[in-house]
Tab-separated table of C-alpha atoms in Angstrom:
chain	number	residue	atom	x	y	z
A	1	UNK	CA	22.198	14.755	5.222
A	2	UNK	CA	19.584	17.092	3.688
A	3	UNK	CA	16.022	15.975	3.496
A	4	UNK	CA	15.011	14.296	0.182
A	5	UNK	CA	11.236	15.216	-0.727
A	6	UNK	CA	9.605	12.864	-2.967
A	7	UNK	CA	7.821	14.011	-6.060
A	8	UNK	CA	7.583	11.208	-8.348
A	9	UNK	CA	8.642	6.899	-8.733
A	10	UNK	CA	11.572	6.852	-11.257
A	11	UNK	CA	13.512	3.916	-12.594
A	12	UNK	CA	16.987	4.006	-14.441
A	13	UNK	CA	15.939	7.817	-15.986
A	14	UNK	CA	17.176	11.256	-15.883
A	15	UNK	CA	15.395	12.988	-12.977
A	16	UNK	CA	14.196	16.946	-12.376
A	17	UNK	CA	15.908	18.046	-9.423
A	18	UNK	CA	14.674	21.057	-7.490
A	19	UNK	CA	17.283	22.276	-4.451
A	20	UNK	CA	15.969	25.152	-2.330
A	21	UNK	CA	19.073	25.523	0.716
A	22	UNK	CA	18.850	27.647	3.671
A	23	UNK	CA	19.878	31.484	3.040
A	24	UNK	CA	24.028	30.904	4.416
A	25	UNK	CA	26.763	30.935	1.825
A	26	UNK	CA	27.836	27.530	3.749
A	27	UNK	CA	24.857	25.700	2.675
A	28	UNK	CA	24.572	27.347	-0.609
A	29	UNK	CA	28.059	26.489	-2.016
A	30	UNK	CA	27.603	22.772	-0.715
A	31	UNK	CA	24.182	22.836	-2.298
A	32	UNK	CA	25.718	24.357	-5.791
A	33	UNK	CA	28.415	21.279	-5.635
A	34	UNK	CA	25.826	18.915	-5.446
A	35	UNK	CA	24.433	20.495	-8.241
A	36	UNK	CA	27.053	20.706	-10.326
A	37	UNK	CA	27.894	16.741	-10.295
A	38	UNK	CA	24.150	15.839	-10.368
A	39	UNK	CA	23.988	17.728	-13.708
A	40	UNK	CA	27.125	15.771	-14.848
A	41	UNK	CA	25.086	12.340	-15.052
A	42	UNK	CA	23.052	14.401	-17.029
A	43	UNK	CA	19.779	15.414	-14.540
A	44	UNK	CA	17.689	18.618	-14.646
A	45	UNK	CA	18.881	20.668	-11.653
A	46	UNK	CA	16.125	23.915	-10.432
A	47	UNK	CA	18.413	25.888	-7.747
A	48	UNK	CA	16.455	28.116	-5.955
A	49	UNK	CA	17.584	30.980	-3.899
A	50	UNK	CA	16.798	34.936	-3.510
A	51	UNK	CA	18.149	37.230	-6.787
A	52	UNK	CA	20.834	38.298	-4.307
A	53	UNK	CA	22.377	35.165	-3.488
A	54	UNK	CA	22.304	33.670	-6.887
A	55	UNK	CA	23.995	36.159	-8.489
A	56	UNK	CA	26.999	36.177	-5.889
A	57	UNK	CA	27.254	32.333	-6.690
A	58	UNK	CA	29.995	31.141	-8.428
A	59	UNK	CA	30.046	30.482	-11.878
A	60	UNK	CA	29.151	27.238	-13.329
A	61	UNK	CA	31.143	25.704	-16.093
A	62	UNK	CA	29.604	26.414	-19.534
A	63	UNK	CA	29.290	22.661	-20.278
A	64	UNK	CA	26.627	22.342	-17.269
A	65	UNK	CA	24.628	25.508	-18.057
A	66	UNK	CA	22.248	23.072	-19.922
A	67	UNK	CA	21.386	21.322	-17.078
A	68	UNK	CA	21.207	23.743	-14.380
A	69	UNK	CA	18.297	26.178	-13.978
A	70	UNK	CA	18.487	29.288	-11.505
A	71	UNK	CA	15.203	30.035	-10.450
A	72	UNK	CA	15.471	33.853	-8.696
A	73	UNK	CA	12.192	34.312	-5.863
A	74	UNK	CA	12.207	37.025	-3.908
A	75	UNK	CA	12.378	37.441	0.122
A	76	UNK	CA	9.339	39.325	1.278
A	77	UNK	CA	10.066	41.986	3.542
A	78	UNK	CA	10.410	41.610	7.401
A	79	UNK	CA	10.130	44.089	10.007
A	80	UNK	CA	13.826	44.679	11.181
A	81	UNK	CA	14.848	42.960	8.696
A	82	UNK	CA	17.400	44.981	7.097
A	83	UNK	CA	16.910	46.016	3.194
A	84	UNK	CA	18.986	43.534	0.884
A	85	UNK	CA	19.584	41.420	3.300
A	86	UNK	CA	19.159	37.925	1.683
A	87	UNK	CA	22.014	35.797	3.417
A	88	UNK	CA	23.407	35.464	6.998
A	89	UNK	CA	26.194	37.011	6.093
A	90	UNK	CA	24.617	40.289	5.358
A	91	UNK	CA	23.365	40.362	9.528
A	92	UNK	CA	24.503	40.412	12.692
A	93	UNK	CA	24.028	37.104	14.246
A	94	UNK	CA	21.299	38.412	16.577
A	95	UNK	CA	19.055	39.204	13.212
A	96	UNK	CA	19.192	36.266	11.761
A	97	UNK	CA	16.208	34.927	13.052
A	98	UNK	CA	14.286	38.062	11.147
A	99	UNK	CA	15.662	36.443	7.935
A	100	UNK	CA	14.433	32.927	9.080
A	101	UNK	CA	11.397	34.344	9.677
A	102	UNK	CA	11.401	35.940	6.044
A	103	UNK	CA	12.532	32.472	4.505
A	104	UNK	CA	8.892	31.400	5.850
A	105	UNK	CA	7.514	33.635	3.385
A	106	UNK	CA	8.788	31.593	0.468
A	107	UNK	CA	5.245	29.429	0.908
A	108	UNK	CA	3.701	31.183	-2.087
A	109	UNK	CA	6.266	31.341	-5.027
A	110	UNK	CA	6.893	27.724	-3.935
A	111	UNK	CA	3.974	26.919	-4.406
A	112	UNK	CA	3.659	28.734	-7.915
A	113	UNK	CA	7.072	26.980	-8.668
A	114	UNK	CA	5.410	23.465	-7.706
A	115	UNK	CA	2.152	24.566	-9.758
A	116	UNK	CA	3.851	24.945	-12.677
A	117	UNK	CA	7.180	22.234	-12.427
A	118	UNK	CA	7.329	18.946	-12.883
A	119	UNK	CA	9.819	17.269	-11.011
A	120	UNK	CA	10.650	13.661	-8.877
A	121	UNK	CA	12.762	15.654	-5.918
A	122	UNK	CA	13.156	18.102	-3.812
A	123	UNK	CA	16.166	18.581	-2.085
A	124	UNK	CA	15.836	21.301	1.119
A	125	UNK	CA	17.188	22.727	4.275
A	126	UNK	CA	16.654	22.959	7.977
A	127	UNK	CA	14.747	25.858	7.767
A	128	UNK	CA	12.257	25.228	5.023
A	129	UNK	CA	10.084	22.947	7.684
A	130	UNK	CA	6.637	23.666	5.950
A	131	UNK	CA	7.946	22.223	2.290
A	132	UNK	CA	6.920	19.032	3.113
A	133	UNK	CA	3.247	19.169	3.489
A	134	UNK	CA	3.482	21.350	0.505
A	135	UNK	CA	5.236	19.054	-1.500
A	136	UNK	CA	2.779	16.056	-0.330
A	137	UNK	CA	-0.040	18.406	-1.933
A	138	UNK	CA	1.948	18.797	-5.467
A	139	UNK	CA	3.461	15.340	-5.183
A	140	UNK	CA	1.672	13.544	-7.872
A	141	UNK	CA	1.075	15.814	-11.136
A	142	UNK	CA	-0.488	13.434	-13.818
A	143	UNK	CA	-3.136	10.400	-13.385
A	144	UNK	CA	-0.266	8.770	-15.104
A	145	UNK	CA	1.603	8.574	-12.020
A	146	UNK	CA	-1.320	6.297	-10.278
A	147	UNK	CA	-2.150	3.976	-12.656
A	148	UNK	CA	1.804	2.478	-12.669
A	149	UNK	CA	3.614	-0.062	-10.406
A	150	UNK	CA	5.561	2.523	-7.936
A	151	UNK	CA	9.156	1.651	-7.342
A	152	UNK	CA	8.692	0.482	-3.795
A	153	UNK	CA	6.450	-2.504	-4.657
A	154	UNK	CA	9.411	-4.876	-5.263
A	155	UNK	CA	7.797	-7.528	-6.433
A	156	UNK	CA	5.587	-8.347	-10.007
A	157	UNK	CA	2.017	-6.978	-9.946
A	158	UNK	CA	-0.182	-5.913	-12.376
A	159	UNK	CA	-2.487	-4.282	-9.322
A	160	UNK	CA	-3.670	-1.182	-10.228
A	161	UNK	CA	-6.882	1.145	-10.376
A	162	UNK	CA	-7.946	2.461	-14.271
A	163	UNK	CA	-7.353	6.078	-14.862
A	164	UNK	CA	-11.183	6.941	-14.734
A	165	UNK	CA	-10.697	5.032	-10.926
A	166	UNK	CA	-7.944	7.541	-10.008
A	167	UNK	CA	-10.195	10.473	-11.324
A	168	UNK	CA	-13.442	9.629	-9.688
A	169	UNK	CA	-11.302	8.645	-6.432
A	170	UNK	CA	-9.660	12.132	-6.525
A	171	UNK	CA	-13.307	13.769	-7.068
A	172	UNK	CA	-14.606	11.938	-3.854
A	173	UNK	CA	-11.551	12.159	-1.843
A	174	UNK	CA	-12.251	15.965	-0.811
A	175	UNK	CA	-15.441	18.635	-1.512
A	176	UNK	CA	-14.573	22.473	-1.605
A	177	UNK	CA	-16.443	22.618	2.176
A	178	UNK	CA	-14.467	20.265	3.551
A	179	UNK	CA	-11.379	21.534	5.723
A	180	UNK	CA	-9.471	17.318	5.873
A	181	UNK	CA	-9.105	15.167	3.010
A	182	UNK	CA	-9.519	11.547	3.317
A	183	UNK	CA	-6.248	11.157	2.230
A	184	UNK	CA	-4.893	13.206	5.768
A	185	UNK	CA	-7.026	11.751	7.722
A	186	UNK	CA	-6.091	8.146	6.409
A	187	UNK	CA	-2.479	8.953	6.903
A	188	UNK	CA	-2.547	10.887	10.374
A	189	UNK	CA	-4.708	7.943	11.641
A	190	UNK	CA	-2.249	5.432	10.594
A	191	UNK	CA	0.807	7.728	11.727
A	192	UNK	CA	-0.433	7.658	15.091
A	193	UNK	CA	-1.294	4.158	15.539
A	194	UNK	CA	0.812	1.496	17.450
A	195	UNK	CA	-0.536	-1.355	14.684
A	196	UNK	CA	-3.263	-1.656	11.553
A	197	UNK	CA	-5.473	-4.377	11.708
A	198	UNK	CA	-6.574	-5.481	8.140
A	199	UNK	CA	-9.494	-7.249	7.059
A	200	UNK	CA	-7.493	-9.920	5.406
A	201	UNK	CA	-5.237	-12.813	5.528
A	202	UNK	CA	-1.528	-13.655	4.626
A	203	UNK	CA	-3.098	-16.921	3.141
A	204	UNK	CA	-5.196	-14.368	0.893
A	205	UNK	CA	-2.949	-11.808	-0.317
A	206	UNK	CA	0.980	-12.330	1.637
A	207	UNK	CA	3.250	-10.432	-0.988
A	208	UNK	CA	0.986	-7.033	0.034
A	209	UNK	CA	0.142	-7.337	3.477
A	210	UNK	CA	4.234	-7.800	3.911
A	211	UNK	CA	4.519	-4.584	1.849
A	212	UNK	CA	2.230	-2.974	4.466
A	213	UNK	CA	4.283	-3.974	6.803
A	214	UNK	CA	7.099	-2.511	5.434
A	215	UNK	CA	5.344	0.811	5.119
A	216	UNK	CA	3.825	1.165	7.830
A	217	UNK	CA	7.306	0.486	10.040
A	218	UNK	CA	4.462	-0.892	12.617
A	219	UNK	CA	2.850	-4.286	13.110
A	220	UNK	CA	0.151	-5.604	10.740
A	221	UNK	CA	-2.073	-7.715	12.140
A	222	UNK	CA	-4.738	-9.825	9.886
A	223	UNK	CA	-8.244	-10.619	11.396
A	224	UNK	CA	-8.982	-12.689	9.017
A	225	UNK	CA	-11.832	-11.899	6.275
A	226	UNK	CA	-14.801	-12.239	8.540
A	227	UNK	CA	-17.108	-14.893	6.485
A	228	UNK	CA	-20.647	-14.604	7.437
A	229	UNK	CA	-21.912	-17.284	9.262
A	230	UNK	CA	-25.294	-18.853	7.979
A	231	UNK	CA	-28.433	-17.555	10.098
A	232	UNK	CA	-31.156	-20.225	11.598
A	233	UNK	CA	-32.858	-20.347	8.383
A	234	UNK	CA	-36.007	-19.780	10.120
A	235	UNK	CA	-37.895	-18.122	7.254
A	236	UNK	CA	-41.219	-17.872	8.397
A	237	UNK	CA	-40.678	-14.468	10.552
A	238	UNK	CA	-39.158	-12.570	7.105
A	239	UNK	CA	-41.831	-12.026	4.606
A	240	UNK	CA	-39.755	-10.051	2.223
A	241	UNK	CA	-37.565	-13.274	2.381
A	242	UNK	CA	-40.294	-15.966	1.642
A	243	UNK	CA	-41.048	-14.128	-1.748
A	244	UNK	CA	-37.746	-14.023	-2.427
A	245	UNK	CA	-37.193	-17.953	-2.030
A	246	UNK	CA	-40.379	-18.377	-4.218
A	247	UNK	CA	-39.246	-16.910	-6.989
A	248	UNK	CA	-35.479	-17.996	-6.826
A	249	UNK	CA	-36.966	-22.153	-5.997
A	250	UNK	CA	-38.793	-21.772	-9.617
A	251	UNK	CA	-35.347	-20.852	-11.254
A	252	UNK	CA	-32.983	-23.662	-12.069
A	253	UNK	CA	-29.632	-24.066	-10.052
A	254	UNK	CA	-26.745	-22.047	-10.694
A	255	UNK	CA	-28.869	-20.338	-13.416
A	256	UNK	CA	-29.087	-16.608	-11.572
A	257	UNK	CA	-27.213	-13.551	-11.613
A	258	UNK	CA	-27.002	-11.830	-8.114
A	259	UNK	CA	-26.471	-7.947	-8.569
A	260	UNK	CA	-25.787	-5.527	-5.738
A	261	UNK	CA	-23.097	-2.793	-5.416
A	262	UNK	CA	-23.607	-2.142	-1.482
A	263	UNK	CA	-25.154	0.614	0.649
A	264	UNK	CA	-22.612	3.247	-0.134
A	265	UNK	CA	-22.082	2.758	-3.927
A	266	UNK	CA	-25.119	4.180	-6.384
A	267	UNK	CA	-24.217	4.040	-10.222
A	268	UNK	CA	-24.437	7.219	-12.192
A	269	UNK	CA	-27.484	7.580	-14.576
A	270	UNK	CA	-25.391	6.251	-17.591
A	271	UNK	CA	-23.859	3.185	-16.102
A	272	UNK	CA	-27.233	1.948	-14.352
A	273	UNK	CA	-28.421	2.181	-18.088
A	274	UNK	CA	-25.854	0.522	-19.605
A	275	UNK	CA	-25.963	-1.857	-17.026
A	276	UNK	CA	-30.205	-2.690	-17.429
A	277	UNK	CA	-29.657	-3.442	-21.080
A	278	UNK	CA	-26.425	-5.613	-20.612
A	279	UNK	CA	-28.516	-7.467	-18.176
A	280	UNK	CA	-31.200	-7.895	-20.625
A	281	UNK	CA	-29.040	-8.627	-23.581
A	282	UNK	CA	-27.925	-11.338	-21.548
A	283	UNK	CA	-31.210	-13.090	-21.300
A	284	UNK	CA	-30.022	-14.710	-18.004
A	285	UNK	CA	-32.248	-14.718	-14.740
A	286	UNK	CA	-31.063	-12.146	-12.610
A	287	UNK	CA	-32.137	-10.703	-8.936
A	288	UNK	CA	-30.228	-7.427	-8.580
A	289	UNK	CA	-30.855	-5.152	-5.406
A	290	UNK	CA	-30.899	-1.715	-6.613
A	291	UNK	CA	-29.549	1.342	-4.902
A	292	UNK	CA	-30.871	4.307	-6.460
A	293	UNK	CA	-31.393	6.588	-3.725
A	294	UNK	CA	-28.751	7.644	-1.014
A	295	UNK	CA	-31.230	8.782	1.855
A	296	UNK	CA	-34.022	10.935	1.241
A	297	UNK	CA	-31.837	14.129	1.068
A	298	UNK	CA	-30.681	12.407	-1.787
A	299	UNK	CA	-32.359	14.439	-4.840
A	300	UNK	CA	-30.464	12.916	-7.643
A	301	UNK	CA	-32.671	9.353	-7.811
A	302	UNK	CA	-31.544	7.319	-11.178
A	303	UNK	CA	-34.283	5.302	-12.627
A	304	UNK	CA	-34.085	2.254	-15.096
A	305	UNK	CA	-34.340	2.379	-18.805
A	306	UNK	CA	-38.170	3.174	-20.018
A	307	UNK	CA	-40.006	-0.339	-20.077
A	308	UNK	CA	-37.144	-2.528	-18.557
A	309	UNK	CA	-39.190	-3.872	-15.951
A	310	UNK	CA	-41.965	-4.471	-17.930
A	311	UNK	CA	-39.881	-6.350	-21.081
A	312	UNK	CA	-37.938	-8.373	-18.210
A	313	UNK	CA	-40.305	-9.226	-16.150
A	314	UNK	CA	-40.040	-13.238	-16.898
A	315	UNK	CA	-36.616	-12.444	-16.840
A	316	UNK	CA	-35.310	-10.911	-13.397
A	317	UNK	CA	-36.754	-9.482	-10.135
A	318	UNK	CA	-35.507	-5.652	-8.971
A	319	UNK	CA	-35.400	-5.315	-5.435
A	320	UNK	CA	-35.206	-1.499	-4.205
A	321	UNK	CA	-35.170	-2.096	-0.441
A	322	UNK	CA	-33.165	-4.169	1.916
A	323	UNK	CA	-32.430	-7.336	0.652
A	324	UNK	CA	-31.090	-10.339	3.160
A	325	UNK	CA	-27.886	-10.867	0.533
A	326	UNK	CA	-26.082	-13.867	1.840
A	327	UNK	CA	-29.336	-16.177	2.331
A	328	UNK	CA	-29.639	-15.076	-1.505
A	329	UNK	CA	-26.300	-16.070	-2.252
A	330	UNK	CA	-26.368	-19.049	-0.485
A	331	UNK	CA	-29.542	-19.914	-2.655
A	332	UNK	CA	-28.765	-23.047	-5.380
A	333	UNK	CA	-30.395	-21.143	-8.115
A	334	UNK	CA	-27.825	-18.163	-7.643
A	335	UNK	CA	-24.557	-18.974	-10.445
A	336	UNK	CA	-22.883	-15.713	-10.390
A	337	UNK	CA	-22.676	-12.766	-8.586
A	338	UNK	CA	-22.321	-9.285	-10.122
A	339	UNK	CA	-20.622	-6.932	-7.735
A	340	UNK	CA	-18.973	-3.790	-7.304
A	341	UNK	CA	-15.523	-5.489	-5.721
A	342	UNK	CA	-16.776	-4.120	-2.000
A	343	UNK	CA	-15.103	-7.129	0.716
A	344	UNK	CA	-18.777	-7.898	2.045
A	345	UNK	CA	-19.796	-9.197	-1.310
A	346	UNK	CA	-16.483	-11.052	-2.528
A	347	UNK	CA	-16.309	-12.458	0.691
A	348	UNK	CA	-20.067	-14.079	1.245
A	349	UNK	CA	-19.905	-15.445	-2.705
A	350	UNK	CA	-16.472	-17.138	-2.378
A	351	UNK	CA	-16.859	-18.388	0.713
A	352	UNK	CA	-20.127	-20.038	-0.757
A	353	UNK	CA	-18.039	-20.723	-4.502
A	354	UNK	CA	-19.628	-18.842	-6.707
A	355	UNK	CA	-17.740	-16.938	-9.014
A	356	UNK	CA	-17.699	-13.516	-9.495
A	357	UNK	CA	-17.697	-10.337	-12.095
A	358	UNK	CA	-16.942	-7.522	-11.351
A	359	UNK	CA	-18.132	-3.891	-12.118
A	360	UNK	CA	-16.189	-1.350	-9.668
A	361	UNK	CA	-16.990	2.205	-9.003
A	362	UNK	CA	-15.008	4.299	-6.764
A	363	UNK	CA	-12.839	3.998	-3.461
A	364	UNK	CA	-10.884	1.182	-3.530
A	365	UNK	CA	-12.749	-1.068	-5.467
A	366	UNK	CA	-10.851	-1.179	-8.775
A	367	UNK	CA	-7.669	-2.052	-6.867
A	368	UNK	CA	-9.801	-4.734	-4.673
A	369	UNK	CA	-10.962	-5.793	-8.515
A	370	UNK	CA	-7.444	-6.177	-10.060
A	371	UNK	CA	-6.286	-8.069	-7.621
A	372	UNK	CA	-8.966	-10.478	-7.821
A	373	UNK	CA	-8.704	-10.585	-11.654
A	374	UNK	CA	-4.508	-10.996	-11.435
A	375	UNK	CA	-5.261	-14.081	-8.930
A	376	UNK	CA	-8.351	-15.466	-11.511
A	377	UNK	CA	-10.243	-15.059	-8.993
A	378	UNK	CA	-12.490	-12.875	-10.493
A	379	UNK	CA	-13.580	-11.536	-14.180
A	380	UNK	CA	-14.320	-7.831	-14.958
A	381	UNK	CA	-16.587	-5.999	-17.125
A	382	UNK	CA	-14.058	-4.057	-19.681
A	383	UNK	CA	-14.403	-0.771	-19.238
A	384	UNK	CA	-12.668	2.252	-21.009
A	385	UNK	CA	-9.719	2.862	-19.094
A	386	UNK	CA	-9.832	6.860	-19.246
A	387	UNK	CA	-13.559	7.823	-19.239
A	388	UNK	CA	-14.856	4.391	-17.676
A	389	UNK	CA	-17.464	4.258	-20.169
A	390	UNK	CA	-18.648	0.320	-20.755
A	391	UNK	CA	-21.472	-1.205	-23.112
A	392	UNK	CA	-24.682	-3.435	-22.367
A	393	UNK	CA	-22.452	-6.144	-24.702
A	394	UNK	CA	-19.463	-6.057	-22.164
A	395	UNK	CA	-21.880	-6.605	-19.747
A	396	UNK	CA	-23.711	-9.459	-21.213
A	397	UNK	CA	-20.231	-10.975	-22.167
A	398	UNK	CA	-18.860	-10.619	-18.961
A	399	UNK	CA	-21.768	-12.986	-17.390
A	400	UNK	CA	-22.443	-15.139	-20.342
A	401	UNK	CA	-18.338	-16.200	-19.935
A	402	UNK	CA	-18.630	-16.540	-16.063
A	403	UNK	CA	-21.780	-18.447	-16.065
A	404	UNK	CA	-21.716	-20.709	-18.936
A	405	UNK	CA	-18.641	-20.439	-21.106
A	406	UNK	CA	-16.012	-23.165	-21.307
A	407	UNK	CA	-13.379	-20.318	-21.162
A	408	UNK	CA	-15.112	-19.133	-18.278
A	409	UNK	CA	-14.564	-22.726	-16.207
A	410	UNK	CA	-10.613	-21.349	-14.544
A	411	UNK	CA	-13.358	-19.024	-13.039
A	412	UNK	CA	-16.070	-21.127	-11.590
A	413	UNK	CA	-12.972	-23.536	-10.579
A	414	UNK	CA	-11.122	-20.840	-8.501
A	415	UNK	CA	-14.279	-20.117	-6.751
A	416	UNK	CA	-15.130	-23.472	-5.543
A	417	UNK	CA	-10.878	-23.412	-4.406
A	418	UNK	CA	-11.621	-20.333	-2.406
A	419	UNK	CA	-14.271	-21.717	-0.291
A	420	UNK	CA	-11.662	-23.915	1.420
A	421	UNK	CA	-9.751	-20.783	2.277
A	422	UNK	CA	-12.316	-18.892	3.254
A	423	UNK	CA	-14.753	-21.374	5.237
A	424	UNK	CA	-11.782	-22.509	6.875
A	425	UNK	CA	-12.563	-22.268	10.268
A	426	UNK	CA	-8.776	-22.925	11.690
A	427	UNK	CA	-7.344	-19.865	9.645
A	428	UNK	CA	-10.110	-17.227	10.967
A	429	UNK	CA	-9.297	-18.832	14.237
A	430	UNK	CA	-5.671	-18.115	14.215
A	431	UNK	CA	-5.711	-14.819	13.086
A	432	UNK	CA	-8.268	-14.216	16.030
A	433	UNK	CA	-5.445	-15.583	18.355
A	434	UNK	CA	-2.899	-13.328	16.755
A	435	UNK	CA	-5.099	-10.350	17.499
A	436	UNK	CA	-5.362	-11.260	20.741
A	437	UNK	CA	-2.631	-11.908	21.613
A	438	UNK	CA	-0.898	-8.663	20.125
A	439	UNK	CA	-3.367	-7.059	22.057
A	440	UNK	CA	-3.112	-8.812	25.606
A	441	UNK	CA	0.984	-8.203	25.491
A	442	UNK	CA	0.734	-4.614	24.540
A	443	UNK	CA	-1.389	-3.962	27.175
A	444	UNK	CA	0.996	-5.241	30.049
């Protein structure tokens, strides 16, 4: 069998085919049958090989010519290589590792074929080792091929991130400085790993923690989702929190929106705008704990509207420090929490019911915020689906329907459900057990 490098998730369609064999007329002619009744059910075929070899090929039967493409690259030279030498037959068997040698330097017009080629396979040789890595760099060519269901999640889903998700996750993935991608070092980790252990549980999410298992070909083991556990309540030792309780005790129960988007995540310029004046046009109480600095090296610092502090002063408290978040949450006056789909937050307001919306920015958080919103467990702000661009009404609507909306109530009723789930003490037990006990048997 020859290896079968994936470029693409295809249903019932007709595919682009590339086929690059190894330089010996006994792979090539196999190679060209292939071909030949692959381009009968009507696919795209690219066969590649050096000028030389193609053009001692057989001929193809005119009715196929349509569907089969010979792309000509040339073998770079090799020291004792000898000139025109493009197939084992033209050597000796004791320079054949000279032409091996010179089949390495196919890299680059590979890589200008992959550049500009869209296909779904590749199918290569023995000696073409380095196509793979190659081909997992030129895998994906379109933003399209994110944002639908791949063919190996076998069951119904609507989980997926937004096109502007998939662009701003590419942009942070890698810098021009940086030598590994996240994406490597994600997938080398994993590769070498005797089991994953996920921040979840199969009462939580079972159809895709079974797909992970699949994938993976390793054990998956759930810890649970790691609720936080209520501190002493001793307040009198946190100043920062007193004045917090003051001003959330004068605000009636349920009535506030909770904002925060975690210690990594800092909204551009124009959505911490757009996100001010939602708040505002919604002309509910809000507490929101601002992060508009990343560290003082951080020089980029984005600042609220002109005069939004002032006009909603009655209105909502802006907290630009360290705020203790689940004593917040856990607060009666706090109804809603707006949140950037990160696991800390969705876990510490579901496991107290309140229900959530949800405004994510990068990372995984727009797949962490369909999922939620398939399992209405969740709401989300609309945003444009290519440029991510959202409005202060989209905003306000989001909350207005969360908080006090009758259409909003299959929200506000799935988060008081999830508490069960997630205070349940038994389940976080268990999955401590199964960690354990993974663990303790593995180690024999």
């Amino acid at each position: 069998m020859q290896p079968l490098l994936s470029m693409a998730e295809n249903g019932d369609v007709k595919l682009n085919i590339a086929m690059l064999p190894w330089l010996a007329f006994g792979h090539l002619i196999p190679y060209l049958e292939l071909a030949k009744l692959m381009a009968s059910k009507g696919h795209m075929i690219s066969f590649i090989s050096t000028p030389r070899n193609i053009d001692r090929l057989p001929k193809i039967p005119q009715t196929l010519t349509p569907f089969i493409t010979f792309i000509k690259i040339n073998l770079p030279e090799v020291e004792n290589l000898p000139k025109n030498a493009e197939s084992t037959r033209d050597l000796p068997a004791n320079k054949v590792k000279y032409l091996k040698m010179a089949c390495d330097g196919l890299r680059k017009p590979m890589v200008d074929f992959l550049n500009n080629t869209s296909l779904d396979w590749i199918i290569c040789d023995f000696a073409t080792y380095w196509l793979g890595p190659m081909v997992a760099k030129h895998g994906r060519t379109s933003v399209d091929d994110f944002v639908k269901r791949p063919n190996w999640v076998s069951f119904e889903s609507e989980v997926r991130p937004s096109a502007f998700h998939v662009t701003r996750i590419m942009q942070n993935l890698t810098t021009d400085d940086e030598n590994v991608s996240d994406t490597y070092r994600l997938a080398t980790t994993i590769r070498g790993c005797d089991a994953v252990v996920m921040r979840s549980s199969f009462a939580f999410e079972p159809d895709w923690l079974s797909l992970l298992t699949e994938l993976y070909r390793k054990p998956v083991i759930t810890i649970g989702l790691l609720p936080t556990k209520a501190n002493d309540n001793n307040d009198s030792d946190d100043t920062s929190w007193l004045e917090t309780k003051h001003w959330l005790d004068k605000r009636e129960k349920g009535s506030v929106v909770y904002i925060a988007f975690g210690t990594e995540t800092k909204p551009s310029q124009y959505e911490l705008t757009q996100l001010a004046l939602g708040l505002e046009l919604s002309g509910l109480p809000f507490f929101w704990v601002l992060n508009d600095q990343r560290g003082l090296s951080d020089d980029e610092v984005i600042e609220l509207p002109s005069g939004f502090e002032e006009r909603t002063r009655g209105q909502g408290m802006v907290c630009k420090s360290w705020a203790p978040q689940f004593k917040i949450v856990s607060h009666d006056s706090v109804g809603v929490l707006l949140i950037h789909s990160g696991m800390g937050s969705l876990v510490d307001g579901l496991q107290l019911g309140k229900p959530l919306v949800l405004l994510p920015f990068t990372f995984d958080q727009g797949l962490i915020a369909s999922y939620l919103v398939e399992k209405k467990m969740a709401c989300m702000v609309y945003r444009e689906d290519v440029d991510g661009s959202f409005t202060p009404e989209s905003v306000a609507d989001s909350l207005s329907l969360v908080m006090v909306k009758e259409d909003g109530k299959m929200y506000r009723e799935r988060a008081k459900e999830m508490m069960s789930l997630l205070g349940d003490k038994n389940v976080q037990d268990k999955c401590l057990d199964e960690l354990m006990c993974f663990l303790q048997s593995s180690s024999k």
